[in-house]
PDB file of C-alpha atoms and ligand atoms in Angstrom:
ATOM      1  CA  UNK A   1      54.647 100.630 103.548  1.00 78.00           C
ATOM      2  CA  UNK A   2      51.967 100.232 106.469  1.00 91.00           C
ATOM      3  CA  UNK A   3      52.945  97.748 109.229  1.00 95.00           C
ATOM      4  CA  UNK A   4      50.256  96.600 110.907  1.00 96.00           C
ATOM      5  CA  UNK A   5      50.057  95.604 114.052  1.00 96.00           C
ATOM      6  CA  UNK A   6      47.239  93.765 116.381  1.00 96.00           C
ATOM      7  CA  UNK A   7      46.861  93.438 119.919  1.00 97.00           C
ATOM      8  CA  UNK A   8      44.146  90.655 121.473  1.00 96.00           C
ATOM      9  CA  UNK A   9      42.633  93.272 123.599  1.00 97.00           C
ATOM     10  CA  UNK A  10      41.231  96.888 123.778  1.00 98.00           C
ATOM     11  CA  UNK A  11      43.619  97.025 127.213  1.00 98.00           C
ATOM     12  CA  UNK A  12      46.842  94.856 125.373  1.00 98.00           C
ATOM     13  CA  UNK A  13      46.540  97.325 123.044  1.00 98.00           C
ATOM     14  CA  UNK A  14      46.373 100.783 124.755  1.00 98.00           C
ATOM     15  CA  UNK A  15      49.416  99.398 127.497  1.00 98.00           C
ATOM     16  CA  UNK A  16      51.725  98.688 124.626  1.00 98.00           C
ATOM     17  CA  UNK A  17      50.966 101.503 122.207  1.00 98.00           C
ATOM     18  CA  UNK A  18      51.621 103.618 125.720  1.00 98.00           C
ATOM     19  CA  UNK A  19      54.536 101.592 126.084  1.00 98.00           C
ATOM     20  CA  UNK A  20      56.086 102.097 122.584  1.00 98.00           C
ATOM     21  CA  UNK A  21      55.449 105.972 123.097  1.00 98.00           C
ATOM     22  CA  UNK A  22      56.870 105.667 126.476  1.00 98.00           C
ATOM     23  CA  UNK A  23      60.653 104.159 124.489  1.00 98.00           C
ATOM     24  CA  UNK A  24      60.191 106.602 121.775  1.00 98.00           C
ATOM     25  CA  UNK A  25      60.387 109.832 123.644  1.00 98.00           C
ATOM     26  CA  UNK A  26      62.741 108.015 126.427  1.00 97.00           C
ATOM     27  CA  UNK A  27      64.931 107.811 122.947  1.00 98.00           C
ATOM     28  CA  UNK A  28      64.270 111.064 121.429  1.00 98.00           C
ATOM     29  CA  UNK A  29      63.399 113.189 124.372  1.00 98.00           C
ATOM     30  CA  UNK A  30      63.623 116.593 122.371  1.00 98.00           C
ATOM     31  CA  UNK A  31      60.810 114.751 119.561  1.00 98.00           C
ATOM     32  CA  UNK A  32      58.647 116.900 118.136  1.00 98.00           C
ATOM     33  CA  UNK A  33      55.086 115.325 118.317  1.00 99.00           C
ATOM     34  CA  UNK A  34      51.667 115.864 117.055  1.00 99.00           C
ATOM     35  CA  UNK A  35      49.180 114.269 118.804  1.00 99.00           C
ATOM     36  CA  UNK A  36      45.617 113.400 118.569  1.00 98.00           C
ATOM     37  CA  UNK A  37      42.446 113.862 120.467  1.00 98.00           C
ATOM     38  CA  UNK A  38      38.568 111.939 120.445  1.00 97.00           C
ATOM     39  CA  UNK A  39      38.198 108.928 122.650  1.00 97.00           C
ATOM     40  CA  UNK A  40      40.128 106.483 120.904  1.00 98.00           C
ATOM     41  CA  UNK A  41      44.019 107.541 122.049  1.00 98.00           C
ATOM     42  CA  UNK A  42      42.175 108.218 125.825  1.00 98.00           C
ATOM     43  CA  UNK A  43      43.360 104.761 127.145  1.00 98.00           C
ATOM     44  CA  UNK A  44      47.113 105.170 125.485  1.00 98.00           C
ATOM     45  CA  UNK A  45      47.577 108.700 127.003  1.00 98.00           C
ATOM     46  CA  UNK A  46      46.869 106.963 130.689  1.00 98.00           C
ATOM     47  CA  UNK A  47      49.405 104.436 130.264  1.00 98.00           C
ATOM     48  CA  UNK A  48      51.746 107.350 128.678  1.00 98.00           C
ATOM     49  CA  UNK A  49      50.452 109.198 131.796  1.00 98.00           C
ATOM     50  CA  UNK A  50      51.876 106.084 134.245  1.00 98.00           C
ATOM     51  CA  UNK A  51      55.132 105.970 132.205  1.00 98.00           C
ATOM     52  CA  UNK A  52      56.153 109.494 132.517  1.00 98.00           C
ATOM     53  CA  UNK A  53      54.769 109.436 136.870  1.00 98.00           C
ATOM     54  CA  UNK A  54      57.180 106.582 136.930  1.00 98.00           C
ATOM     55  CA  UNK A  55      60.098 108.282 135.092  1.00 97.00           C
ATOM     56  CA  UNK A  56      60.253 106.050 132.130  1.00 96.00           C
ATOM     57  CA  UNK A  57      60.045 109.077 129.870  1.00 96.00           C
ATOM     58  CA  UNK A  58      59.933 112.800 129.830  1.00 98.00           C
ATOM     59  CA  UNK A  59      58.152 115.289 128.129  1.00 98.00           C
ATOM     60  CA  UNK A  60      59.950 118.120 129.364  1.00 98.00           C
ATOM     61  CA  UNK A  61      62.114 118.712 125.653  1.00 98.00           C
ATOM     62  CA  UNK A  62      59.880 117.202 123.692  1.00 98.00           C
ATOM     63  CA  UNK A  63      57.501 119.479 121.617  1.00 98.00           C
ATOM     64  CA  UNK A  64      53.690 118.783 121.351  1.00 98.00           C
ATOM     65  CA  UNK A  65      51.852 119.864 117.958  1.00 99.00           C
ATOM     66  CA  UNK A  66      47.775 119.453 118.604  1.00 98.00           C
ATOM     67  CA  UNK A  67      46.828 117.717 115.770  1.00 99.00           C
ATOM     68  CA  UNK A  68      43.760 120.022 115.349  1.00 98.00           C
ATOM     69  CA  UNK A  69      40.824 121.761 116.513  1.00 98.00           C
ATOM     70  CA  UNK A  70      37.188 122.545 116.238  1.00 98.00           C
ATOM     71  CA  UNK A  71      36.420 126.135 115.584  1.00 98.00           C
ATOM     72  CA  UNK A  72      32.659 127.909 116.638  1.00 98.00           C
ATOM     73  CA  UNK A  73      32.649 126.606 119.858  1.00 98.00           C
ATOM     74  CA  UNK A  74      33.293 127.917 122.930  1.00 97.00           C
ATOM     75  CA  UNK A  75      36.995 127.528 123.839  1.00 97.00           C
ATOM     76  CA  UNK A  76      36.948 125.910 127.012  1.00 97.00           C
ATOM     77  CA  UNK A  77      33.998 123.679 125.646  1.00 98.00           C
ATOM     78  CA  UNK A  78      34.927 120.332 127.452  1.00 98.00           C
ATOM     79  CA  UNK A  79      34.912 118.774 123.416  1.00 98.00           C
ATOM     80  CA  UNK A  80      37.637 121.344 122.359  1.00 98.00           C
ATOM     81  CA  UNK A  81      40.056 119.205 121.329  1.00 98.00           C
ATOM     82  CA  UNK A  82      42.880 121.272 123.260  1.00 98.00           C
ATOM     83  CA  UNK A  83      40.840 120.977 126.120  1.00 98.00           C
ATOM     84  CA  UNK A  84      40.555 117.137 125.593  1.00 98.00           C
ATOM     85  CA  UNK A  85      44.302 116.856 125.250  1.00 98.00           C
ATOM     86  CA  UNK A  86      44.842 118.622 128.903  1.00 98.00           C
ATOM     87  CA  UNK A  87      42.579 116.882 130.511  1.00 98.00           C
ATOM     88  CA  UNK A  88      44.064 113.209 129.209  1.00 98.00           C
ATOM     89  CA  UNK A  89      47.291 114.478 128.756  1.00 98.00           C
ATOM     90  CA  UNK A  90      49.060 117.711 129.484  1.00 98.00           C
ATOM     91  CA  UNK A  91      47.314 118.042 132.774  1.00 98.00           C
ATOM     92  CA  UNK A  92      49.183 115.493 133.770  1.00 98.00           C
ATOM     93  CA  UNK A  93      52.802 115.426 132.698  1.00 98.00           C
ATOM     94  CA  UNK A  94      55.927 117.777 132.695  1.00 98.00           C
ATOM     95  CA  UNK A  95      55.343 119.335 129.318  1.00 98.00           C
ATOM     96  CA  UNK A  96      56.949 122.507 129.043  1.00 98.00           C
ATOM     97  CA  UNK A  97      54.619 125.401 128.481  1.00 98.00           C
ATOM     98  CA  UNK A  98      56.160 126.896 125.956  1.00 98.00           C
ATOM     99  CA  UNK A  99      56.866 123.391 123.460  1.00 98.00           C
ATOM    100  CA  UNK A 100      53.303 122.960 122.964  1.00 98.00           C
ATOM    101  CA  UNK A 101      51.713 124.389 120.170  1.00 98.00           C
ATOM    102  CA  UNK A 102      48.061 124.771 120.040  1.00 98.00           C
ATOM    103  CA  UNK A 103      45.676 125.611 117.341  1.00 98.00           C
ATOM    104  CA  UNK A 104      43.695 128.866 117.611  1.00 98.00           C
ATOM    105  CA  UNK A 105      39.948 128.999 115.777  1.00 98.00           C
ATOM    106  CA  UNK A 106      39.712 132.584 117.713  1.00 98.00           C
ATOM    107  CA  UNK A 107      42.934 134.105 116.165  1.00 98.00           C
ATOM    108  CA  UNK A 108      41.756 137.281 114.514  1.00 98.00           C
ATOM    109  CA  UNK A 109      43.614 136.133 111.256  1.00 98.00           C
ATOM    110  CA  UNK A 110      42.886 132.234 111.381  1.00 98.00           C
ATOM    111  CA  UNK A 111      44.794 132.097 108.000  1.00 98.00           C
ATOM    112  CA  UNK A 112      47.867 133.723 109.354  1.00 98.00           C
ATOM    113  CA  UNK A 113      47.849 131.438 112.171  1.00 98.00           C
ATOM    114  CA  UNK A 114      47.505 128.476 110.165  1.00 98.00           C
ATOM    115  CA  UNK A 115      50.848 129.433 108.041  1.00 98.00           C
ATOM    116  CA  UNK A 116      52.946 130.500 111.403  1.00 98.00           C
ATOM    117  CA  UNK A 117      51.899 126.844 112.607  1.00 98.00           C
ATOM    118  CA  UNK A 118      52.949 125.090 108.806  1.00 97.00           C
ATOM    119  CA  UNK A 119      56.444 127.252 110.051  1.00 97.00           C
ATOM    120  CA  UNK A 120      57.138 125.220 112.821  1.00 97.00           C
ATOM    121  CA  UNK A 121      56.283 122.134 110.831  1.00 97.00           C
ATOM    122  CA  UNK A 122      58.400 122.577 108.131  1.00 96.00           C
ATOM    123  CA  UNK A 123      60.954 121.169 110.208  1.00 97.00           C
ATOM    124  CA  UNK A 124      59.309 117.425 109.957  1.00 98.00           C
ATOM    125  CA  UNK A 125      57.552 115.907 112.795  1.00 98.00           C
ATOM    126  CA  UNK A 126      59.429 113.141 114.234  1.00 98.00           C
ATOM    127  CA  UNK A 127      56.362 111.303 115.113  1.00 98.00           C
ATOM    128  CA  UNK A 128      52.167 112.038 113.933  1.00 98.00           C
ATOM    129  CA  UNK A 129      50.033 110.089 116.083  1.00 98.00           C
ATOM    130  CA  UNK A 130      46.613 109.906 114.840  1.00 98.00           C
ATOM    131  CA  UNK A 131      43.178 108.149 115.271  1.00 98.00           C
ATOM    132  CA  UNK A 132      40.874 107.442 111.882  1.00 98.00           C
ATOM    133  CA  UNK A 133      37.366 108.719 111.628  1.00 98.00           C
ATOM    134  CA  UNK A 134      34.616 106.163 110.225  1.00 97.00           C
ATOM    135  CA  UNK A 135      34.906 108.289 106.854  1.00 97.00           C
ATOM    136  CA  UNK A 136      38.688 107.774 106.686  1.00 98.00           C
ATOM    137  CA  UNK A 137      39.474 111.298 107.698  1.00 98.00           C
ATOM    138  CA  UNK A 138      42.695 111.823 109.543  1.00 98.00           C
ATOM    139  CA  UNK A 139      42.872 114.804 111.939  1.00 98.00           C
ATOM    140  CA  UNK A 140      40.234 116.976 110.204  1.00 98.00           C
ATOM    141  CA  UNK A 141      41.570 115.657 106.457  1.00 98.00           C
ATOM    142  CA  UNK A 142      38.068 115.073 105.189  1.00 98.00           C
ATOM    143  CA  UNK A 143      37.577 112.952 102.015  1.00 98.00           C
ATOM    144  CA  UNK A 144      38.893 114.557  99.100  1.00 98.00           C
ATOM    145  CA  UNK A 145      41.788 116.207 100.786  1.00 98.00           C
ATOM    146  CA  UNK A 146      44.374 116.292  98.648  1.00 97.00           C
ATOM    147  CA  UNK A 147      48.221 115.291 100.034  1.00 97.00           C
ATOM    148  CA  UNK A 148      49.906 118.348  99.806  1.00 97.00           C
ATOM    149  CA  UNK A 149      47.013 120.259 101.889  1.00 98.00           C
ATOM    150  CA  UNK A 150      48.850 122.409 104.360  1.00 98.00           C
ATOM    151  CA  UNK A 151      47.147 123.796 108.043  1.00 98.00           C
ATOM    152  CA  UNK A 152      43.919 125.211 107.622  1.00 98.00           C
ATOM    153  CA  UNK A 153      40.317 125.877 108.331  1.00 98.00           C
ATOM    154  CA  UNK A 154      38.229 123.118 106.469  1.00 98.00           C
ATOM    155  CA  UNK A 155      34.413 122.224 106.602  1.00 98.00           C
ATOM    156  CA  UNK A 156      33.666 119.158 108.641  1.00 98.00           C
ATOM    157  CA  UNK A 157      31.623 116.782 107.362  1.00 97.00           C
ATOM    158  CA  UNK A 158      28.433 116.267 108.618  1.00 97.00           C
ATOM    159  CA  UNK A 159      29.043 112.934 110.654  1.00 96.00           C
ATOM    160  CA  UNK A 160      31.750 114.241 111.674  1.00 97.00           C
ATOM    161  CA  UNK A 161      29.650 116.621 113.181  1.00 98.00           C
ATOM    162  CA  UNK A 162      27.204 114.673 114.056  1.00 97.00           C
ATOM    163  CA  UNK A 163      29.957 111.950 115.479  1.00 96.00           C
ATOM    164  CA  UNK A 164      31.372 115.212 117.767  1.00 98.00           C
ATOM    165  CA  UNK A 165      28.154 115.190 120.356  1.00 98.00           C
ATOM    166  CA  UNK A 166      30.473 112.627 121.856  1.00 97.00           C
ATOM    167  CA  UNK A 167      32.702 115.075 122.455  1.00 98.00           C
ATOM    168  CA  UNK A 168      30.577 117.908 123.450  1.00 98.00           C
ATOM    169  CA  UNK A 169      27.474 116.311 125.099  1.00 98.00           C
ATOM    170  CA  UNK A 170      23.999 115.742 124.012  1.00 96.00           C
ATOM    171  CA  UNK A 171      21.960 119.161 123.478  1.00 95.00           C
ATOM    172  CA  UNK A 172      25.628 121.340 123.151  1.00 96.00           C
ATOM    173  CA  UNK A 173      26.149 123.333 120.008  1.00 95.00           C
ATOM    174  CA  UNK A 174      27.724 120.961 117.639  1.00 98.00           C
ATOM    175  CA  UNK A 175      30.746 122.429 115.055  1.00 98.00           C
ATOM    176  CA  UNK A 176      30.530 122.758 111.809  1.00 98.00           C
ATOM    177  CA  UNK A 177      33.890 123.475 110.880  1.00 98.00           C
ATOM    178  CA  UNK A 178      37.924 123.224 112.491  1.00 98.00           C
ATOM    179  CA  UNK A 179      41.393 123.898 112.093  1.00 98.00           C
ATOM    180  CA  UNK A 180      43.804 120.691 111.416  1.00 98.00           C
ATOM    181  CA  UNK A 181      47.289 120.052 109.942  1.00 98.00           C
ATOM    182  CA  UNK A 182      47.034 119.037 106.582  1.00 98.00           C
ATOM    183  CA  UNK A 183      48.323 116.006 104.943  1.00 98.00           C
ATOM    184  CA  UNK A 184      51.444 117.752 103.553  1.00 98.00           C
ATOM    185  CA  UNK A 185      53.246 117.898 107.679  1.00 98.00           C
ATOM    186  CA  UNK A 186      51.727 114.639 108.570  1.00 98.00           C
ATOM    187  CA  UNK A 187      53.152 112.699 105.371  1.00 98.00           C
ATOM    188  CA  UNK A 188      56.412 114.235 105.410  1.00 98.00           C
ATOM    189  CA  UNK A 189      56.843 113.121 109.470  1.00 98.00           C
ATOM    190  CA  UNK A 190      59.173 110.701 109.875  1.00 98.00           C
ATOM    191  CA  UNK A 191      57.014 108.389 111.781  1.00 98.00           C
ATOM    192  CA  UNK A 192      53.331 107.744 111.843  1.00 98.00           C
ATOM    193  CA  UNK A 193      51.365 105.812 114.166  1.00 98.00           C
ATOM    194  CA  UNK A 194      47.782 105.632 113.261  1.00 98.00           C
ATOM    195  CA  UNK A 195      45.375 104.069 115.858  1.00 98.00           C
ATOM    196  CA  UNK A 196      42.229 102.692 115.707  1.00 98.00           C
ATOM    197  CA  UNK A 197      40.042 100.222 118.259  1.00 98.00           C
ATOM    198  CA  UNK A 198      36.708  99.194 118.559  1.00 98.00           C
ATOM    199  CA  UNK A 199      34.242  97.399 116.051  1.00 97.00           C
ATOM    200  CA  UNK A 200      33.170 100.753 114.783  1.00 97.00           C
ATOM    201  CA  UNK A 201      36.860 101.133 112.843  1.00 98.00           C
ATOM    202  CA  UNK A 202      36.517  97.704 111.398  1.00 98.00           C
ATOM    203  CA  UNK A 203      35.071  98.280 108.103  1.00 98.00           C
ATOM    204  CA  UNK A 204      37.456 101.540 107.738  1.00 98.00           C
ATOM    205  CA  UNK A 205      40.393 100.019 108.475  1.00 98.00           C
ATOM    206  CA  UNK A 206      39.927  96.989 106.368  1.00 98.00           C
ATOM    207  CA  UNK A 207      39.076  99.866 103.482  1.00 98.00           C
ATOM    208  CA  UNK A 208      42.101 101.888 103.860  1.00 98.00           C
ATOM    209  CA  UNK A 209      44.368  99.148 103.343  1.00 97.00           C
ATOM    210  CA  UNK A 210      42.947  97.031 100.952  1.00 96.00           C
ATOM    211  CA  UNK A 211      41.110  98.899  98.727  1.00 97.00           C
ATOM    212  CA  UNK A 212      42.786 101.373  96.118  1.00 97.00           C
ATOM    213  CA  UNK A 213      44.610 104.075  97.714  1.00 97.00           C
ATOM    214  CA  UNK A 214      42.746 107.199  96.981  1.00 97.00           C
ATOM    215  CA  UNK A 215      41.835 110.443  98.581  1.00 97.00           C
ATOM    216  CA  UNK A 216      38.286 109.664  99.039  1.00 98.00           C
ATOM    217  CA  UNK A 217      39.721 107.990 102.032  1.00 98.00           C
ATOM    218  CA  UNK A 218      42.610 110.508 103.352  1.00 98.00           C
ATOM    219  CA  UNK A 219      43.941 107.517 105.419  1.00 98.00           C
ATOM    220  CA  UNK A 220      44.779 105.322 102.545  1.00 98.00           C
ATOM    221  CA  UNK A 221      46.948 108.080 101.417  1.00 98.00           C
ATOM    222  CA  UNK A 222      49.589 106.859 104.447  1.00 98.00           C
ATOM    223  CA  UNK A 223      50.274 103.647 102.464  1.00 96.00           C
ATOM    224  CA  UNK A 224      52.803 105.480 100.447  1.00 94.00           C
ATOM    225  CA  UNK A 225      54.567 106.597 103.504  1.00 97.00           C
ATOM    226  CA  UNK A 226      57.798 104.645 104.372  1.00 96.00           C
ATOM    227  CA  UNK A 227      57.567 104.427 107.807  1.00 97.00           C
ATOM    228  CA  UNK A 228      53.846 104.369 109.062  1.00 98.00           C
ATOM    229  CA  UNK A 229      51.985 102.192 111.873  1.00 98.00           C
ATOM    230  CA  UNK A 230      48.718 100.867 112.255  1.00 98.00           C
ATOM    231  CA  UNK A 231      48.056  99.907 115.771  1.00 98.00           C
ATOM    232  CA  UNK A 232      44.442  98.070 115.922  1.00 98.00           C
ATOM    233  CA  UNK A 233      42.234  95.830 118.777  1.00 98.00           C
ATOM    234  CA  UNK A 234      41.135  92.523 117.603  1.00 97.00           C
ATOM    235  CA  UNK A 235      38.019  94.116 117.050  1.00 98.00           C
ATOM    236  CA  UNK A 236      39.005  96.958 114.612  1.00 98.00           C
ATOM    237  CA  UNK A 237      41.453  94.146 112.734  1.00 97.00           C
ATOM    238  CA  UNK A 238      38.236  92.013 112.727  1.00 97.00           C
ATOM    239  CA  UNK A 239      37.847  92.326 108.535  1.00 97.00           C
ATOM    240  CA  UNK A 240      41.630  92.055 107.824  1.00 95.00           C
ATOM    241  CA  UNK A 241      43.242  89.060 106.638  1.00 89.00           C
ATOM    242  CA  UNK A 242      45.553  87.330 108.861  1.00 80.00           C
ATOM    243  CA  UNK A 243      48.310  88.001 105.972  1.00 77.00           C
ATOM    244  CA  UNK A 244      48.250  91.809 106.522  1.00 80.00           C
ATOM    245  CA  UNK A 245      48.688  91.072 110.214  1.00 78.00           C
ATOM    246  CA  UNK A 246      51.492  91.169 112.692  1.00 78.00           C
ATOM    247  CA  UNK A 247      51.392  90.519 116.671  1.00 75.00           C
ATOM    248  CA  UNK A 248      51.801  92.749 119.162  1.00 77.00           C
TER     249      UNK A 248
HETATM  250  P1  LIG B 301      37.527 108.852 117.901  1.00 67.61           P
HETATM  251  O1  LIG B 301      37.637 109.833 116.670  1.00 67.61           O
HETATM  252  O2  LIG B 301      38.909 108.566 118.374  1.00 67.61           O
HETATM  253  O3  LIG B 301      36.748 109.603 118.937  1.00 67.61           O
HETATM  254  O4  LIG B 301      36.831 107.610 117.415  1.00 67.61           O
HETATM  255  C1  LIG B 301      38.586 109.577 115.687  1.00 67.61           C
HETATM  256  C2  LIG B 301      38.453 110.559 114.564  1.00 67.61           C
HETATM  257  O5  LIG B 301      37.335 110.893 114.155  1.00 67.61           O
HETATM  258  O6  LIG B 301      39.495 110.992 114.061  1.00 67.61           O
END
């Protein structure tokens, strides 16, 4: 069952999804987390930023999973997502070096280090955070992922490509392919919170939940999931019927 929930503004929205992250680790300070990069949770991570510079929460025993990661570019391309979550993120709270868990695209064995990270995730995740591409993709679950796909290398597809020169800057080497945790860890987490604002996520939002749940749109897959969020804008809830709706 999805609850969805809409906020009147793109800034009502990123303060109370910060917020509600803010509680949640202040309640379960030694969560295990995987969390999202792009531009979308940007605005939540500098209100989670605030929270934790004002001691309302901790990250200190909390672990961080990065959700995943483009491979074929350089690593400390400013578009890497690891590089994106530092720089919103990490950078900027007491996470302890050792609880976060990165994806590698240079490990010699990329397979290897794909099962060592499915490992650590076969204890569940107490909480996946996640944005939604246009395409439905969740991390780098492309359409026709199928829900018991574990961490691995997968082909992006081409707008998602294309969609990454937002990322990595007009004229920079676009990639091809990444690294993400597959649907298996992020539907067995206890919690989901999938986020989404902006016009742009209109149409795919209004898809995931109210067309037929299939693969061809990864995110619809969630919708079996007991406990599972959608936090949208008025913008990205701008094709939903009120009914499906609740306030934030
Ligand atoms: P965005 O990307 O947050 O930059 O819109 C989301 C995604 O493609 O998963």
């Amino acid at each position: 069952m999805i609850h969805v929930v809409r906020y009147d503004s793109p800034q009502d929205w990123a303060e109370h999804v910060a917020a509600r992250f803010a509680a949640f680790l202040a309640d379960e300070p030694a969560a295990r987390v995987a969390l999202p990069t792009g531009a979308t949770p940007e605005p939540v991570y500098a209100g989670i930023v605030e929270a934790v510079s004002a001691g309302i929460a901790s990250f200190r025993r909390a672990h961080v999973f990065l959700l995943d990661e483009f491979g074929g570019v350089p690593p400390d391309a400013k578009g890497r997502c690891d590089v994106m979550l530092h720089r919103a993120l990490l950078d900027h709270v007491d996470v302890t070096p050792s609880h976060y868990h990165r994806l590698d695209p240079e490990a010699e064995d990329v397979a290897a280090m794909c099962a060592a990270y499915d490992a650590e995730l076969k204890q569940p995740l107490d909480l996946v955070m996640l944005g939604i591409g246009r395409n439905g993709h969740v991390g780098m679950n492309e359409p026709g992922t199928s829900p018991d796909s574990a961490t691995r290398r997968v082909e992006l597809a081409p707008s998602t490509t294309q969609a990454s020169v937002r990322y990595f800057g007009e004229g920079a080497a676009l990639p091809t392919w990444g690294i993400t945790i597959g649907l298996s860890a992020i539907l067995a987490a206890r919690t989901i919170w999938l986020l989404a604002n902006g016009e742009g996520k209109a149409d795919i939002v209004r898809d995931v939940l109210l067309e037929p749940v299939s693969a061809t749109r990864p995110a619809s897959l969630l919708r079996g999931h007991p406990n599972c969020w959608f936090f949208v804008d008025a913008a990205a809830a701008s094709k939903l019927p009120v009914g499906v709706l609740s306030r934030g």
